[in-house]
Each structure stands twice: as C-alpha cells, then as structure tokens.
Short mmCIF file of C-alpha atoms in Angstrom, two decimals:
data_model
loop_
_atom_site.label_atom_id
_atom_site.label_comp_id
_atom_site.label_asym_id
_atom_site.label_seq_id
_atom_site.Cartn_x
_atom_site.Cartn_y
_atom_site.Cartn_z
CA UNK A 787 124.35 155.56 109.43
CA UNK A 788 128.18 154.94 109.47
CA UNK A 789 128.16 154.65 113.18
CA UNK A 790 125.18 152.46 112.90
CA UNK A 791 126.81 150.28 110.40
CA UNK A 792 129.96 150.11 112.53
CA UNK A 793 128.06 148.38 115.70
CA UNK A 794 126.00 145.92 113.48
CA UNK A 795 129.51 145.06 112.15
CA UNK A 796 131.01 144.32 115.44
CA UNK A 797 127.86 142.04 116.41
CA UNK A 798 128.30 140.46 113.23
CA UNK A 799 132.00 139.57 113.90
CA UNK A 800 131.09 138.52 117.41
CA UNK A 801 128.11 136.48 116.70
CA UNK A 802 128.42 135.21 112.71
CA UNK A 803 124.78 136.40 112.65
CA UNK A 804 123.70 137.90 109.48
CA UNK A 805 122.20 141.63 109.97
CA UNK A 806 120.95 143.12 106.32
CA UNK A 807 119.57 146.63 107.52
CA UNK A 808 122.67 148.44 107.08
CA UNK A 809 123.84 146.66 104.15
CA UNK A 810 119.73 147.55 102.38
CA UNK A 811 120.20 151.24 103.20
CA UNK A 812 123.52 151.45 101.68
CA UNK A 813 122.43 149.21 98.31
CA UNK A 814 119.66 151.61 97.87
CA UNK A 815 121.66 154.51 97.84
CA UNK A 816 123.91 153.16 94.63
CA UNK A 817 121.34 151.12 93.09
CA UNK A 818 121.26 153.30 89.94
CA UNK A 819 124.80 153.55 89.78
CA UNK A 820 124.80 149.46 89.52
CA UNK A 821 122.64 149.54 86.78
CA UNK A 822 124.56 152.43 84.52
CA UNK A 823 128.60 150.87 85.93
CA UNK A 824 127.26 147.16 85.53
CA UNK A 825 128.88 146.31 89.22
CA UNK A 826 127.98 147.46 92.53
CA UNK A 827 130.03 150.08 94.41
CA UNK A 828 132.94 149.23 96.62
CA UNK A 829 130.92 150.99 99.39
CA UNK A 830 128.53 148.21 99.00
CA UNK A 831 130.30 145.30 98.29
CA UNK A 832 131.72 146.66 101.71
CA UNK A 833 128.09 146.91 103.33
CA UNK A 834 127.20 143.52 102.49
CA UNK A 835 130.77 141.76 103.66
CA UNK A 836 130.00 144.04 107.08
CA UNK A 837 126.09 142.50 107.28
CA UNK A 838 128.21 138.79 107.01
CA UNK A 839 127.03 137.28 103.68
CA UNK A 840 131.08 136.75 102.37
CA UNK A 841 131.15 134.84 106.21
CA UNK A 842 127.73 133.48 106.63
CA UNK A 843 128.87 129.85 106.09
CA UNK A 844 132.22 129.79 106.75
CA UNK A 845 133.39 126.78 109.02
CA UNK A 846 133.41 128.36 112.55
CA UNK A 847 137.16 127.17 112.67
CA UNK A 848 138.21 130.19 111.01
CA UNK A 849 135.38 132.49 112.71
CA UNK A 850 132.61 132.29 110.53
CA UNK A 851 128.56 131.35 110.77
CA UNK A 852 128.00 128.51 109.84
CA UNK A 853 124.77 130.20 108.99
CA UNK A 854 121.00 128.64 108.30
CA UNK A 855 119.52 128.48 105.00
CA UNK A 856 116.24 130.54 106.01
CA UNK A 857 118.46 133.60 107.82
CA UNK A 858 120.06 133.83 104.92
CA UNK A 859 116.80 133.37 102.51
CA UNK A 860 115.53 136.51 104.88
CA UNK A 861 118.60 138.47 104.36
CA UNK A 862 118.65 137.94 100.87
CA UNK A 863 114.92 139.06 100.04
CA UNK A 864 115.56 142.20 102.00
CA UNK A 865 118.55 143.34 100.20
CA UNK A 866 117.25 142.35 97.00
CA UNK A 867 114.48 144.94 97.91
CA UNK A 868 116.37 147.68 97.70
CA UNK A 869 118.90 146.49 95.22
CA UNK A 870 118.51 143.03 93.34
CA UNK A 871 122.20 143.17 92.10
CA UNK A 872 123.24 143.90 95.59
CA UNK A 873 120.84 141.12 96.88
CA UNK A 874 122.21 138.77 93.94
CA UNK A 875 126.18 139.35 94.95
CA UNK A 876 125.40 138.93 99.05
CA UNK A 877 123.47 135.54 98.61
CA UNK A 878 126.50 134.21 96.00
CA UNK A 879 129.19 135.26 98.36
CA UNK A 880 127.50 133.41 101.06
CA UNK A 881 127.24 130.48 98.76
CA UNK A 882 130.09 130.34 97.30
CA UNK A 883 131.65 130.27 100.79
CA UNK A 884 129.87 126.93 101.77
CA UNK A 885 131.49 125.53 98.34
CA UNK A 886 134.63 126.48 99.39
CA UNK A 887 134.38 124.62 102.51
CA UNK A 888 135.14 121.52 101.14
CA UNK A 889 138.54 122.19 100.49
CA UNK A 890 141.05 120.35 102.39
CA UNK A 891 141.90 122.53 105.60
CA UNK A 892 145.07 123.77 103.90
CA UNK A 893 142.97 125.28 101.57
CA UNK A 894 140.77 126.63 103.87
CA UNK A 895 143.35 128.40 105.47
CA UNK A 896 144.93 130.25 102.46
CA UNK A 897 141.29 131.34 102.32
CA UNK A 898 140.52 132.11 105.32
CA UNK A 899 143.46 132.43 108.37
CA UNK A 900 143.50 135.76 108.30
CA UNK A 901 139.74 136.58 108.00
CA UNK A 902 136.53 134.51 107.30
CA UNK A 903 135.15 138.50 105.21
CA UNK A 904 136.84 137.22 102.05
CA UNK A 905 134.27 137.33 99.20
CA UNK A 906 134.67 134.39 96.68
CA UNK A 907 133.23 134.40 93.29
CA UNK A 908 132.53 131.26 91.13
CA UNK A 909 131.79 129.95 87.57
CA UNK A 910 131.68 126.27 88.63
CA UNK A 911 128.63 124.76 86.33
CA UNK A 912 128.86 124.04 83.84
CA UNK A 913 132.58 123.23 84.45
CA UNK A 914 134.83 124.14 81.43
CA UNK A 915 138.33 124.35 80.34
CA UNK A 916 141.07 121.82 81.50
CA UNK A 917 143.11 121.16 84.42
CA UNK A 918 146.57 119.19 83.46
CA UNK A 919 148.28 116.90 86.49
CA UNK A 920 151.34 119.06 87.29
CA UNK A 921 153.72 117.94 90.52
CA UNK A 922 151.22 118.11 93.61
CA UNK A 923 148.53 120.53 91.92
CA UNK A 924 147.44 121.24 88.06
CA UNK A 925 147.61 123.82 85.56
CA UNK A 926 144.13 124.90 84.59
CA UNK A 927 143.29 126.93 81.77
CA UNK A 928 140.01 127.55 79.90
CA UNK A 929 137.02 130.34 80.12
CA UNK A 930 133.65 130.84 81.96
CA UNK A 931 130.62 132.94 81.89
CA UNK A 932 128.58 134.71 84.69
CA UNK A 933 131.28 134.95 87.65
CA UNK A 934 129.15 137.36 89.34
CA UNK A 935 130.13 140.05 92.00
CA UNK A 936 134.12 138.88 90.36
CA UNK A 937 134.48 142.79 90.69
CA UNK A 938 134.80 143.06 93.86
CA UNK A 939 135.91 138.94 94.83
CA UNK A 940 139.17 137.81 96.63
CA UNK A 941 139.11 134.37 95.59
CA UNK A 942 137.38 132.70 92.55
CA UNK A 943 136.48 128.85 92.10
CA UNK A 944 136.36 127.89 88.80
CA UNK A 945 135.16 123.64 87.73
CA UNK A 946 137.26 122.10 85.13
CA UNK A 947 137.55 118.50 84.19
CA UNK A 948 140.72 116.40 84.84
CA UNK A 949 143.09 115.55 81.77
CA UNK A 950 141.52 112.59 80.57
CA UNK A 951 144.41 110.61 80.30
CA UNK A 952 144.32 110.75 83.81
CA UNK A 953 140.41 109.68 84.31
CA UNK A 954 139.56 106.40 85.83
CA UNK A 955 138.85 103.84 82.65
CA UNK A 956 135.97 104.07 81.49
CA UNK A 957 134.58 106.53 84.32
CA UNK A 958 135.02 109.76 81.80
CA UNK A 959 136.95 112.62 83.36
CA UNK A 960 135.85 113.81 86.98
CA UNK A 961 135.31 117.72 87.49
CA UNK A 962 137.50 119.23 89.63
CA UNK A 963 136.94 122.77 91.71
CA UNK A 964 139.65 125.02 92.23
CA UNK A 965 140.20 128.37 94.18
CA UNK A 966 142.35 130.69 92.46
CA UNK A 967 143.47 134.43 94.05
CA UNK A 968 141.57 136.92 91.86
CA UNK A 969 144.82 138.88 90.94
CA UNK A 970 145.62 135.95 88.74
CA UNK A 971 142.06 135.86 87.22
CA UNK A 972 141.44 137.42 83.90
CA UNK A 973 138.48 139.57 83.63
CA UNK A 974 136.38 139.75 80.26
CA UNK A 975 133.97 142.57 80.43
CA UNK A 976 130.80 140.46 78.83
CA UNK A 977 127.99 141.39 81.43
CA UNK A 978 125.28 143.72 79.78
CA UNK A 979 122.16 141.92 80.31
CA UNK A 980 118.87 143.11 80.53
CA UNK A 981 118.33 142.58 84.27
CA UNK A 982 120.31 142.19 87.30
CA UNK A 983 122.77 144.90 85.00
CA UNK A 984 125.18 145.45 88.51
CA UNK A 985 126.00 142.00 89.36
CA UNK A 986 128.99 142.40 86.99
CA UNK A 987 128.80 138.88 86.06
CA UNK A 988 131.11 138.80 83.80
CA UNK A 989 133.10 135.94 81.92
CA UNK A 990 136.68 134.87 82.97
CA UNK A 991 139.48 133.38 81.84
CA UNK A 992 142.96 131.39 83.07
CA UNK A 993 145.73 130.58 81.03
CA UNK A 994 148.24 127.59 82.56
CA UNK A 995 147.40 129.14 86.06
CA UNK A 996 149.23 126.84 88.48
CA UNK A 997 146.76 125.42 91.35
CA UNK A 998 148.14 123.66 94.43
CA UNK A 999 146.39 120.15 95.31
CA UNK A 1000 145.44 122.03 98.59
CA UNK A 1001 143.56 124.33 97.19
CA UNK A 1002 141.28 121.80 94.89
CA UNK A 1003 138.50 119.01 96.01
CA UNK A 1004 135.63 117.03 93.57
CA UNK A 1005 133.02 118.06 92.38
CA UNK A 1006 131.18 115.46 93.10
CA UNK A 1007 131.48 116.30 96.73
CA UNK A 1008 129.98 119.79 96.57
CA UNK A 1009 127.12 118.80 94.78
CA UNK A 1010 126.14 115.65 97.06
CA UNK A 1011 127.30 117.50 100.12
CA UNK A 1012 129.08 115.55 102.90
CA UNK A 1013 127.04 112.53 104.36
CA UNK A 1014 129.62 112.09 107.02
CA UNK A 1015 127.55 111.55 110.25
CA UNK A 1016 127.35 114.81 112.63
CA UNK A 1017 128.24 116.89 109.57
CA UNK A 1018 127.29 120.69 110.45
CA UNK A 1019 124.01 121.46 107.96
CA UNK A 1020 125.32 123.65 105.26
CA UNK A 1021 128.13 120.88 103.94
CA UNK A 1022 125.85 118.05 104.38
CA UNK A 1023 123.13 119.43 102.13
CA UNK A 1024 123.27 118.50 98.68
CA UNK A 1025 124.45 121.69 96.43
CA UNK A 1026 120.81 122.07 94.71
CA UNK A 1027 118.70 121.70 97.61
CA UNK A 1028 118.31 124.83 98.51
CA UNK A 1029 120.11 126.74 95.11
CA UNK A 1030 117.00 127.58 93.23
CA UNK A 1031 115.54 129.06 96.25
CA UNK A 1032 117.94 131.26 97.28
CA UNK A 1033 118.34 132.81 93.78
CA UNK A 1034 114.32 132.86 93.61
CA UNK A 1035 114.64 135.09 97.28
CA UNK A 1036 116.55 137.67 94.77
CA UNK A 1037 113.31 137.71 92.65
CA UNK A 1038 110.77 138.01 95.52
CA UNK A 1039 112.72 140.99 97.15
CA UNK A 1040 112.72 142.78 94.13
CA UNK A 1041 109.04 141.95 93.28
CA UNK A 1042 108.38 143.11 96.37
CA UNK A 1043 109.73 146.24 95.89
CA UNK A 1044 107.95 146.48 92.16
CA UNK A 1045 104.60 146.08 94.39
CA UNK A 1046 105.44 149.16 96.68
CA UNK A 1047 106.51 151.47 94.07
CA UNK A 1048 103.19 150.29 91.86
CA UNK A 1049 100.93 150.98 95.16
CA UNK A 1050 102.61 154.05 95.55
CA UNK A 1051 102.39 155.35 91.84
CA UNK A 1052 99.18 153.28 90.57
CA UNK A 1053 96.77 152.55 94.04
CA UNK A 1054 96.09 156.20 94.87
CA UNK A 1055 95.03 157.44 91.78
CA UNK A 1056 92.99 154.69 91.16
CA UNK A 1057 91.44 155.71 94.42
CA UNK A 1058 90.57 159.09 93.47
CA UNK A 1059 88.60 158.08 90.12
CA UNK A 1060 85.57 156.09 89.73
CA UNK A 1061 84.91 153.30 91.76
CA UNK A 1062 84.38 151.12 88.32
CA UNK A 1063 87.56 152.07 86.77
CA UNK A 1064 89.10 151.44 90.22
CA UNK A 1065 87.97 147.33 90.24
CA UNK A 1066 91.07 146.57 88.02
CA UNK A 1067 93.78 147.91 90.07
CA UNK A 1068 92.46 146.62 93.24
CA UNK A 1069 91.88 143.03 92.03
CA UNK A 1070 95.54 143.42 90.04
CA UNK A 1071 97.08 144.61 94.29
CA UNK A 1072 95.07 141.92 95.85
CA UNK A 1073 96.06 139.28 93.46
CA UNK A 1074 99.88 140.11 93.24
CA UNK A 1075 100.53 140.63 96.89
CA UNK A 1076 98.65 137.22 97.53
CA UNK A 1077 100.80 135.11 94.84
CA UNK A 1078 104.04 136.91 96.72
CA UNK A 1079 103.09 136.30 100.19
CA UNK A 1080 102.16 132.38 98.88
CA UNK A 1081 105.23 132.57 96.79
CA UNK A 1082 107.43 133.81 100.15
CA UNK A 1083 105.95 131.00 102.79
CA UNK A 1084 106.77 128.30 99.36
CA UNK A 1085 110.49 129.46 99.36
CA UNK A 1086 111.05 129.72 102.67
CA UNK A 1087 109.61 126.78 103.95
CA UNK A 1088 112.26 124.44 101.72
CA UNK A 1089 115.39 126.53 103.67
CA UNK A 1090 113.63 125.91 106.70
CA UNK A 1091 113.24 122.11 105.93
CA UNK A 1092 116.97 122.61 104.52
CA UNK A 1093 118.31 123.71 108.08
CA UNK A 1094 115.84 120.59 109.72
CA UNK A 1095 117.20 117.74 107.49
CA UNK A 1096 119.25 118.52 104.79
CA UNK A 1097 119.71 115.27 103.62
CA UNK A 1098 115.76 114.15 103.82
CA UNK A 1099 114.68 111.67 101.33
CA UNK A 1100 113.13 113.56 98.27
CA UNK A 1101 114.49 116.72 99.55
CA UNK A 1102 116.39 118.28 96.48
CA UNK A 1103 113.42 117.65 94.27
CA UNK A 1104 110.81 118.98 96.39
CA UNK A 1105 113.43 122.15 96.88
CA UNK A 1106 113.75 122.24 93.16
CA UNK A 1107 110.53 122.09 92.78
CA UNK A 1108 109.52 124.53 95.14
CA UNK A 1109 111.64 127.12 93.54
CA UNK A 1110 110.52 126.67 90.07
CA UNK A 1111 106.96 126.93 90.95
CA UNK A 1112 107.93 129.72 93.25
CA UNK A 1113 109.70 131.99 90.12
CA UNK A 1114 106.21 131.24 88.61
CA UNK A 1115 104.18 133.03 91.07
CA UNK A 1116 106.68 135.55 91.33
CA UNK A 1117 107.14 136.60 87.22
CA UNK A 1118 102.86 136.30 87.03
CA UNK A 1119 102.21 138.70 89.99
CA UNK A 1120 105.06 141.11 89.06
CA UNK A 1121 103.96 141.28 85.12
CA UNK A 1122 99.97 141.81 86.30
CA UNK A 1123 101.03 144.92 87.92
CA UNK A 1124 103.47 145.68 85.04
CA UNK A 1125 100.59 145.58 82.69
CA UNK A 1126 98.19 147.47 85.09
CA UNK A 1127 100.46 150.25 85.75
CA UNK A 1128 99.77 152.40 82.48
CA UNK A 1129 102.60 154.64 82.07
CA UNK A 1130 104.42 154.15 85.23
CA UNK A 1131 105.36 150.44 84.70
CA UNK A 1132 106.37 151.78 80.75
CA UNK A 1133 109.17 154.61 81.82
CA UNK A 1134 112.17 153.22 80.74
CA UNK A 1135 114.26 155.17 83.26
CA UNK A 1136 111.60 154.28 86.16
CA UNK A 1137 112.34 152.27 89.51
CA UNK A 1138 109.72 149.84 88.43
CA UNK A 1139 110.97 148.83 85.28
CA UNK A 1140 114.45 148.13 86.79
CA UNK A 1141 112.34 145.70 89.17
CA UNK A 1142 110.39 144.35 86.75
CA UNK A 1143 113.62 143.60 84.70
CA UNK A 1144 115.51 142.33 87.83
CA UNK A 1145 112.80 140.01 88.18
CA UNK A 1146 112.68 138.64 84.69
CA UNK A 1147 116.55 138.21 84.48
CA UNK A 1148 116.62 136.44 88.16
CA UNK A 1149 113.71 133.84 87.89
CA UNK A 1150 114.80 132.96 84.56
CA UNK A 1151 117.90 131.16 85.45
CA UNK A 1152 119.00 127.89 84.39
CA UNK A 1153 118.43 125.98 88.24
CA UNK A 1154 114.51 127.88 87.95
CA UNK A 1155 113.03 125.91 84.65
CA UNK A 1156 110.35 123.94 85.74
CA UNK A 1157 110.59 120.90 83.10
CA UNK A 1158 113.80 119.62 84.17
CA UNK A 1159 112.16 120.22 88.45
CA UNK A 1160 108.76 118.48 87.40
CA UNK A 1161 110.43 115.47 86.06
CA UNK A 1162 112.82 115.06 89.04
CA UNK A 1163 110.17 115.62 91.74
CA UNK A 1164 107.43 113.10 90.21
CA UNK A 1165 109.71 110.23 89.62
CA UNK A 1166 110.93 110.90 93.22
CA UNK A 1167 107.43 111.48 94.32
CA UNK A 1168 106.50 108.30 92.45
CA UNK A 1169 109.31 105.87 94.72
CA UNK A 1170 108.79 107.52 97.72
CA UNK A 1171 105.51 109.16 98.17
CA UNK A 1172 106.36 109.70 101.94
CA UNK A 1173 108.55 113.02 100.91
CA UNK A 1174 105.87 114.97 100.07
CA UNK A 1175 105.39 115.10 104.13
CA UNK A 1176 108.60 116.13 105.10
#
C-alpha cells in the first residue's frame, strides 16, 4: 500500500487532482486510535495531505488545485466512510486553504513558496479576541473553540475584530483574519465530545502575538467571496455557499458506513428467521438507503451548481438550505437503523455506534440548523422566485 500511496502522491503533485483511496485505507486502519487519542495519527494526517485536501484549493500560482466543490464533496464522503474524523480534518484543510487565499500575495507566499501541502487550521466564526494596530501589522490576543485537525496544522487563521478606536464611525469594528505559524499558537486540550472524538478540535489561544499586515485581509471578503470578473470559482463563491454541504458530506460518509456495518450485522439474520419478523428490517434497509442516496444527489447537486455559478442569484440560500434538509435525511435514516439494530447498534465499543455518534456530532453543527436556512431561503425565494431553477 506504501508504494501505492507513493504513485497516487506523485499524480497528485502533478495534476492538483484529489485521489482519496489511499488516504480511506490508511484512516481506517487508525480510526479507533482517533477516537481513544482524540486526534488522528500523523500517518494520516500524512495520507490525507498526500490524497491533496491541505492543496485542493490552493491558487495554482504556488502549485495547487484550484479544486471543484463536487471532487472534493466526493472525496470527502469517502474518507468520512472509513473515518469521519479523518473525513472531517481533509475537507477543513481544503477549506481552510481557499480562506487563506485571500491574503495579499505576500501572505500567500509565507504560506505557501515552499509547498502548497501545508495544512491550515482555523477558528474564524465567530471571531473573538482583539487585534491592536501595531506599526504595519497588529497584536492579536484572545481565545477560540473548535480549531480542528490544529494537531497536526502548519498555519492557523484565527478572526478577531479591529481595536475599536480604530473602526470607521459609526460602522462598529470590522473582523479581521489572520494567519499565524502554529508554533506560536497555544493549544488548550478542550476536545472530548461525543462524536467526531479524533478531530482534536480543540480551543486555542494567543497572547500579544505580533501579525504582519501581509499576512491579514477582511472578513468581509472571505465570506462574500471575490466578485472581481474572471475570478477562478472557489474565491468567487460566497464562504457559506457550499459550507453546510461539505460538512453534511462528513455525515453521509459515515452514515454510509453505519448502513454497511447494520446490513452486515442486522440483514442476514433477519434473513434466516421468519419472513414476518423479517418485514421490519427490510422496510428499515430500504427506507435508510433511499433517504441517503436522496440525501447524496441533494448535497451534491449544490457543489455542482457551486462549481457552475458560484455567484448565482439565490445561491447561498438554496445551498444552505440544501444542507440543512440534507443533515435531516441523513440523522432520520441513520437513527431508523440505530433503533432496528437490537443489540448491535447498543454496543458501546461497536463500529456502529462510533458512526452513529459521528453522525449526530457532524449534522448538528451550527451552519446545519434549519430555522436560521428556512428563513433565508423563503425570503430569497419570495424576491426572486427564478432561483429555485438554477
């Protein structure tokens, strides 16, 4: 496998294509260790650099993808079905790479002129802390919750809001992001949830850390991506468009993997018993593999769309929506076969359970709630009924 790893590797360098195989085979193989060390391995933090998540949408000036949305919605779900936590770190460090991208070249280069494999973690909303005006950078201190995959990161960005003595009048203070070199990030050990235990998520801190201006942008730009005409896709889409469903392609790889260890444990007993007692279980498979193949094509279709026209009227609610109503389907077929698997869904130290609770923990994130999605999309769907097309 180390050989085959190797070659995908080189293709990966060559190419900026993303290729998951490798990187699934190697997750699987420390998945338990994730959940007892609360991190993933070096070995596969190394994996998934290798498959090109950490490059996947880095600016092709400094040798990276500038991936698509729906490659890397694909890569992510098949990680995630061998290891969520491993799934959850790849599709971040991707991310977090297109954030980065709207630093000023300079910026870009301290990242990236040596290598576009540099995995960057982030605690950017909500911003905290404070960043004080300091010769031609800032001094940023404060502390922020759920920089996952920080274990194993070479850069973190971190949002904190300008001195407001500094703010325009009467325009509050504007949020600032900033890269900072992990070596001068503190690390609070804090990540022990329920679900998604290895993404080491864990809160950090910085204390008068000097940041050059270089090395800093708005905001504000990130999160309305870059509307300059000709703009390649992943800056010019809007930082929520596609969010929710990429974090949602976490929860359908590992619900996916729920359904083949339940068919595997549950379906062939079931089988072997009376046809009566059998109903159940089949209508419980038929119904939860249906509500994950509808939940897949939902998902996938808004990072398609995403790499079409990322700046489509509508387009971030529809995407929001999409992903909230997509977590739905996901948590309702995932918790049928949880309650139809008898003991085997129950075993605390069972494969299913850790799927079930990867599940639970992913598609209950913040960007997933459907209130705060339902409102968006129908007063968007209200002025511009055309959307719902696109």
């Amino acid at each position: 496998m180390t050989e085959l790893t190797d070659l995908i590797a080189a293709d990966v360098r060559r190419h900026g294509l993303l290729a998951p195989a490798p990187a699934a085979a190697v997750a699987s193989l420390g998945a338990a260790d994730a959940e007892q060390e609360r991190h993933i391995s070096a070995r596969t933090a190394r994996a998934l650099t290798e498959a090109g998540f950490a490059r996947h949408f880095v600016p092709r000036t400094w040798g990276g993808g500038e991936g698509g949305f729906a490659e890397l919605f694909d890569a992510t779900v098949e990680v995630a079905g061998s290891c969520a936590s491993a799934g959850w770190c790849g599709v971040l460090w991707a991310g977090h790479g297109r954030f980065a991208a709207f630093l000023p070249e300079e910026g870009q280069r301290d990242l990236w002129g040596r290598t576009p494999d540099v995995r960057i973690s982030a605690a950017v909303i909500p911003p905290a802390g404070s960043a004080e005006p300091e010769a031609d950078g800032w001094r940023v201190s404060g502390r922020w919750r759920f920089a996952s995959g920080v274990d194993h990161a070479d850069w973190v960005l971190v949002a904190a809001p300008e001195r407001q003595a500094d703010a325009d009048a009467g325009g509050g203070a504007r949020a600032l992001v900033f890269a900072v070199p992990r070596a001068e990030v503190e690390v609070i050990d804090s990540w022990n949830s329920v679900g998604l235990r290895g993404t080491g998520s864990h809160e950090i801190a910085l204390d008068g850390v000097f940041v050059p201006r270089r090395r800093s942008f708005e905001m504000a730009a990130m999160m309305s991506g870059d509307a300059t005409p000709g703009r390649p896709v992943p800056y010019a889409a809007p930082a929520q468009l596609v969010g929710g469903v990429l974090l949602v392609a976490v929860a359908l790889g590992a619900a996916r993997r729920a359904l083949r260890l339940w068919s595997e444990l549950v379906l062939g007993k079931a089988a072997s018993g009376a046809a009566s007692a059998a109903v159940p279980v089949w209508e419980a498979f038929a119904r939860s593999s249906a509500e994950l193949d509808a939940a897949g094509l939902l998902l996938r279709e808004v990072a398609r769309r995403a790499d079409v026209d990322p700046r489509a009227e509508g387009a971030v609610a529809h995407g929001q929506r999409d992903a909230a109503v997509g977590a739905e389907l996901v948590v309702a077929a995932v918790d049928r076969l949880f309650r139809t698997g008898g003991s085997h869904g129950s075993d605390a130290t069972g494969d299913f359970q850790r799927a079930w609770r990867d599940v639970h923990t992913a598609a209950g994130h913040a960007a997933l709630r459907l209130g705060p999605a339902a409102e968006a999309y129908a007063r968007v769907g209200t002025a511009a009924p055309a959307a719902e097309g696109r």
